[in-house]
Short mmCIF file of the C-alpha atoms (twelve columns), coordinates in Angstrom:
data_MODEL
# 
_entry.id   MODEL 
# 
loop_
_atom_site.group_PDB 
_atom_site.id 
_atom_site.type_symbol 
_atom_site.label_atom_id 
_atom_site.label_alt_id 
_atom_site.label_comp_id 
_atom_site.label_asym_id 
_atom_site.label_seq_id 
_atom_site.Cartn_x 
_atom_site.Cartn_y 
_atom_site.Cartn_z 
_atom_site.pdbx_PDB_model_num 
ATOM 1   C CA . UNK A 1   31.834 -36.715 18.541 1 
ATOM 2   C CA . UNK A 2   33.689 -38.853 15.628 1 
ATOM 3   C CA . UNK A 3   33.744 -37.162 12.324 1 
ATOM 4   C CA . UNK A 4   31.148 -39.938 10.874 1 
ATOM 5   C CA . UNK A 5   28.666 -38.787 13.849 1 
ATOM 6   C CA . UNK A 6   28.813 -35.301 12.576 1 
ATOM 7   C CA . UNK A 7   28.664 -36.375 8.831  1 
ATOM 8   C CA . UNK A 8   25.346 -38.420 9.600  1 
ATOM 9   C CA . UNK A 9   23.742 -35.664 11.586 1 
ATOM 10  C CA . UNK A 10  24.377 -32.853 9.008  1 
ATOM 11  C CA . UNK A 11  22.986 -35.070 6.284  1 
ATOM 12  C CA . UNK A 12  19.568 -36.061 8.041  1 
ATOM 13  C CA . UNK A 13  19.521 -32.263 8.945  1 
ATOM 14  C CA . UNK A 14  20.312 -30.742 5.288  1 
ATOM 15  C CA . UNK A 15  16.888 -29.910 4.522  1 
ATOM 16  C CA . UNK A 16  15.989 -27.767 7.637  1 
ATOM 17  C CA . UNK A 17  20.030 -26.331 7.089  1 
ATOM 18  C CA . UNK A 18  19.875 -25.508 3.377  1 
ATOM 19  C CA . UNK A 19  16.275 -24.108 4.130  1 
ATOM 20  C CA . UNK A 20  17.785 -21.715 7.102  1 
ATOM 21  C CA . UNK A 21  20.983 -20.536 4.889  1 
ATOM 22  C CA . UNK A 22  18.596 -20.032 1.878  1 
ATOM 23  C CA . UNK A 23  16.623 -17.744 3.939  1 
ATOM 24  C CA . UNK A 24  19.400 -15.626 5.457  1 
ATOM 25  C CA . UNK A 25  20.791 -15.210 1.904  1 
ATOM 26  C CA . UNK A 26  17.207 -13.861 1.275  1 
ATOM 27  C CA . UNK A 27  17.124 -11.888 3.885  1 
ATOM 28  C CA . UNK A 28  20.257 -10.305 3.177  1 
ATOM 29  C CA . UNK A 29  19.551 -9.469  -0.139 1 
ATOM 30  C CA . UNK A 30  16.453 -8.033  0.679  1 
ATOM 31  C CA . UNK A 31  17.777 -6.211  3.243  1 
ATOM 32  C CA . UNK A 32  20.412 -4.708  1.313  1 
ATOM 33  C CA . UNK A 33  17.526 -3.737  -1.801 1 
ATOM 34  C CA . UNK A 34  15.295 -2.269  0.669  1 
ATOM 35  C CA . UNK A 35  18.339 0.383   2.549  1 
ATOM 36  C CA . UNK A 36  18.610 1.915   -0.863 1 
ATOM 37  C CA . UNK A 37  15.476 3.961   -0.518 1 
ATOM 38  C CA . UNK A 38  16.419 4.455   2.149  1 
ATOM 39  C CA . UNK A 39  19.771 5.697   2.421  1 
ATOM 40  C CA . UNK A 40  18.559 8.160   -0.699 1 
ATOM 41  C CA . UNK A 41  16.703 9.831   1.567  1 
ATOM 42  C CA . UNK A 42  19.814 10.405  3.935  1 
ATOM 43  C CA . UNK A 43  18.753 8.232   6.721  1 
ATOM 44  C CA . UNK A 44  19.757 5.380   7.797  1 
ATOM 45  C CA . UNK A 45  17.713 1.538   8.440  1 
ATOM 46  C CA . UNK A 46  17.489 2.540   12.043 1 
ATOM 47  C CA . UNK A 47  16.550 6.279   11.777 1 
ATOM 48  C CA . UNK A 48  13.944 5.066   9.029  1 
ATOM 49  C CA . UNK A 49  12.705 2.539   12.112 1 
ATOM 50  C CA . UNK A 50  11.846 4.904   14.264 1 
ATOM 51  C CA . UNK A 51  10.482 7.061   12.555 1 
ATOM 52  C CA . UNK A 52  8.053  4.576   10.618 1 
ATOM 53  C CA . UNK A 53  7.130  3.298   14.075 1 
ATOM 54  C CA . UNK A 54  6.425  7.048   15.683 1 
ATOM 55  C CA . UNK A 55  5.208  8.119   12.545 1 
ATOM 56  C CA . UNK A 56  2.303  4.990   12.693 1 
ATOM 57  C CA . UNK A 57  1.992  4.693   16.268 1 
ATOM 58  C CA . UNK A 58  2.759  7.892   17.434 1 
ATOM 59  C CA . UNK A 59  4.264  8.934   21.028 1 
ATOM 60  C CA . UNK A 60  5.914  6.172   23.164 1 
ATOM 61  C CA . UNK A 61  8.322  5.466   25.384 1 
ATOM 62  C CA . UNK A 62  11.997 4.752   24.681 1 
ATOM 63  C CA . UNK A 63  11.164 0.727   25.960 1 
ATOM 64  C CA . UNK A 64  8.371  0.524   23.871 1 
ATOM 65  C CA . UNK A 65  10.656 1.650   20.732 1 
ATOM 66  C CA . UNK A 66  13.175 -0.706  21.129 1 
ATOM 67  C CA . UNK A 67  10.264 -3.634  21.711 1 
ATOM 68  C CA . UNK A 68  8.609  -2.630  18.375 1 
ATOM 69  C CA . UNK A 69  11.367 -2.290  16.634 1 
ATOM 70  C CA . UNK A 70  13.137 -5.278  18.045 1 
ATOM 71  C CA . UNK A 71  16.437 -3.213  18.777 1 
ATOM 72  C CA . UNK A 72  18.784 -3.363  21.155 1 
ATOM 73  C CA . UNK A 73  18.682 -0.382  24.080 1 
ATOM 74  C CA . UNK A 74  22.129 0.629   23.395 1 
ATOM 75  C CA . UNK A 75  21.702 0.884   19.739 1 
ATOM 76  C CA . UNK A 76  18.723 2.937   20.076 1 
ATOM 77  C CA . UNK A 77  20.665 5.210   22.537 1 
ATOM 78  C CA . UNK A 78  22.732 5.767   19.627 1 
ATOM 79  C CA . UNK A 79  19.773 6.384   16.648 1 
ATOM 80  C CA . UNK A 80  17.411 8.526   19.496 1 
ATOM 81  C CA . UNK A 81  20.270 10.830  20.280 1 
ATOM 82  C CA . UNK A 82  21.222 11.221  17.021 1 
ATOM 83  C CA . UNK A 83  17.818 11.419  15.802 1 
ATOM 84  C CA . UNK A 84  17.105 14.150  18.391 1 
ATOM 85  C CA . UNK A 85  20.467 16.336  17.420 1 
ATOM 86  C CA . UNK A 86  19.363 16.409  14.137 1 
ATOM 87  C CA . UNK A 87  16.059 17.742  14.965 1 
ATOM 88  C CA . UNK A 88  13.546 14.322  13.663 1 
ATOM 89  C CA . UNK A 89  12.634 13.460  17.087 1 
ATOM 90  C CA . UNK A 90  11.917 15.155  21.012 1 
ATOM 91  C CA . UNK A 91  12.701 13.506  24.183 1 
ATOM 92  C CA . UNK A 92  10.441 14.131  27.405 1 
ATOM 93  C CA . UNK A 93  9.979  12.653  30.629 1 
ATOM 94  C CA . UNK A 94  7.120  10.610  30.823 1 
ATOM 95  C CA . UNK A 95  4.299  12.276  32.912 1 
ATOM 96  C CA . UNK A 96  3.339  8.717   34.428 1 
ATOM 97  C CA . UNK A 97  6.742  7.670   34.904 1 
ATOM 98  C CA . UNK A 98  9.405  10.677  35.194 1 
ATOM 99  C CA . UNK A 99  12.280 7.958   35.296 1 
ATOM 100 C CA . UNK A 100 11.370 7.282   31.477 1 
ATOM 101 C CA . UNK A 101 11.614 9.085   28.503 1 
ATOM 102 C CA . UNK A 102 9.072  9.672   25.471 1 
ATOM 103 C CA . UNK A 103 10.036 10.398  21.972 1 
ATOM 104 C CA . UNK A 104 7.934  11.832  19.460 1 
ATOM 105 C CA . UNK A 105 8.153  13.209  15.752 1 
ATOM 106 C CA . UNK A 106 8.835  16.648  15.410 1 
ATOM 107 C CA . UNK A 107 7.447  18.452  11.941 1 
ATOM 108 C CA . UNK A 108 10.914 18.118  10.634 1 
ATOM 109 C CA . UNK A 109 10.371 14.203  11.350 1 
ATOM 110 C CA . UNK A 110 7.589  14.175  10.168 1 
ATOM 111 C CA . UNK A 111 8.267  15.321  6.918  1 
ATOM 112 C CA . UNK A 112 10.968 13.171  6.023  1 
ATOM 113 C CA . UNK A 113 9.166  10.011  6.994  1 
ATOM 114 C CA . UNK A 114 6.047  11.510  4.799  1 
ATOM 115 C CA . UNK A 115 9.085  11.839  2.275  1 
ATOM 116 C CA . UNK A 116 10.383 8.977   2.564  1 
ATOM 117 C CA . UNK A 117 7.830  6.420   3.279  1 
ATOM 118 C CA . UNK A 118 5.898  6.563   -0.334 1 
ATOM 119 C CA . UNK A 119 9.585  5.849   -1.884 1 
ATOM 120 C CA . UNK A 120 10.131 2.952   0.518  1 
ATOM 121 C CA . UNK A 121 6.605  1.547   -0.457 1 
ATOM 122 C CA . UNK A 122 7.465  1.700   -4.143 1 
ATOM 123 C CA . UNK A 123 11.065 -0.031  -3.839 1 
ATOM 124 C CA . UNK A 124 9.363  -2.746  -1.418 1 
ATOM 125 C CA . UNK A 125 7.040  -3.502  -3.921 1 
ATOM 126 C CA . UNK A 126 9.709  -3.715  -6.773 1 
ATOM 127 C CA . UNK A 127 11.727 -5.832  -4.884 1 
ATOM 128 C CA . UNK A 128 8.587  -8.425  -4.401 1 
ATOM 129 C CA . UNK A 129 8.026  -8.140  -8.188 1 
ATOM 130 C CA . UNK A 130 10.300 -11.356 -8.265 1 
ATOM 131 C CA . UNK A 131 7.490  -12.995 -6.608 1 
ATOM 132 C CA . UNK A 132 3.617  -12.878 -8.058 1 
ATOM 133 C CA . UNK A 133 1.048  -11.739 -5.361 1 
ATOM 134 C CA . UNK A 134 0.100  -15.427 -5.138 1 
ATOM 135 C CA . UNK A 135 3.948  -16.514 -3.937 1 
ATOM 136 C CA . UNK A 136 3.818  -13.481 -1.737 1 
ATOM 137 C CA . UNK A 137 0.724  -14.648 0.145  1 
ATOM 138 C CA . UNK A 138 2.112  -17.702 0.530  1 
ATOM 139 C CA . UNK A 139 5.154  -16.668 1.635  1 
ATOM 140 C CA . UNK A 140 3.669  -14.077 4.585  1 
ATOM 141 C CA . UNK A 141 1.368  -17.828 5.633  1 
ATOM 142 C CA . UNK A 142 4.306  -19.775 5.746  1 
ATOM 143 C CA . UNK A 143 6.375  -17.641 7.348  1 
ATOM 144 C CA . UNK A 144 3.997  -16.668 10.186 1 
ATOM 145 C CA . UNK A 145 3.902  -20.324 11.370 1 
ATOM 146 C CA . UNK A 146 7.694  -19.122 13.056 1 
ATOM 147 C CA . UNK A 147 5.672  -16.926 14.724 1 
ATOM 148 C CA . UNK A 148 4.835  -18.954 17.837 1 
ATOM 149 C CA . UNK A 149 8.209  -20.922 17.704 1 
ATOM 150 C CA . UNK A 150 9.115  -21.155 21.380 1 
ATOM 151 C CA . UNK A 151 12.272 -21.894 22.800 1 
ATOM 152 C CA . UNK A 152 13.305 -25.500 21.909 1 
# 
């Protein structure tokens, strides 16, 4: 493809492009705001996952995790064991299914996440404060039309 060809696309596609990158860099930020809660509670984005997802959903099974908290299984090898050393979390077999596991909260889990969470809510909110509750409704309607984007 000549250099021109390239040129001409990226200009009749700098809307959708700056829109994307503009995002991301939202995202990021974001992102980076919201750990700090977080992290000052001595867990990290994916520890604070799971337990926010057993903590509202209660017992499940490791697949079911990773689904809901749209991880990859290897990285939530990682957190669960981890999570389970340091006492936040149990592994069992599954009584319908002894080839799977289920985690659940232990009180120690428990406790952090009813730590935690409250914190979280607070810095979440502060970090929206850039936006007034208007923007932020419009921003959760627009952004739910990506929600039934299918593969293009």
């Amino acid at each position: 493809m000549a250099n021109e060809d390239v040129a001409k696309i990226l200009e009749e596609y700098a809307l959708p492009l700056h829109a994307m990158i503009v995002f991301r860099r939202a995202e990021r930020t974001i992102r980076s705001q919201e750990d700090t809660a977080i992290k000052a509670h001595g867990l990290t984005p994916g520890q604070f996952g799971v337990l926010d997802v057993l903590y509202s959903k209660g017992p499940m099974r490791v697949c079911a995790l990773v689904e809901r908290m749209l991880a990859t299984p290897g990285n939530m090898t990682v957190i669960i064991r981890n999570m389970e050393r340091d006492g936040y979390i149990t592994r069992s077999p599954d009584p319908d299914d002894k080839r799977a596991s289920r985690i659940a909260l232990t009180d120690k889990g428990r406790a952090i996440i009813e730590e935690t969470l409250p914190d979280h809510a607070r810095h979440v909110a502060q970090i929206f404060q850039v936006l007034s509750k208007e923007d932020q409704r419009a921003l959760i309607r627009i952004l739910r039309q990506f929600k039934n984007l299918k593969d293009i």
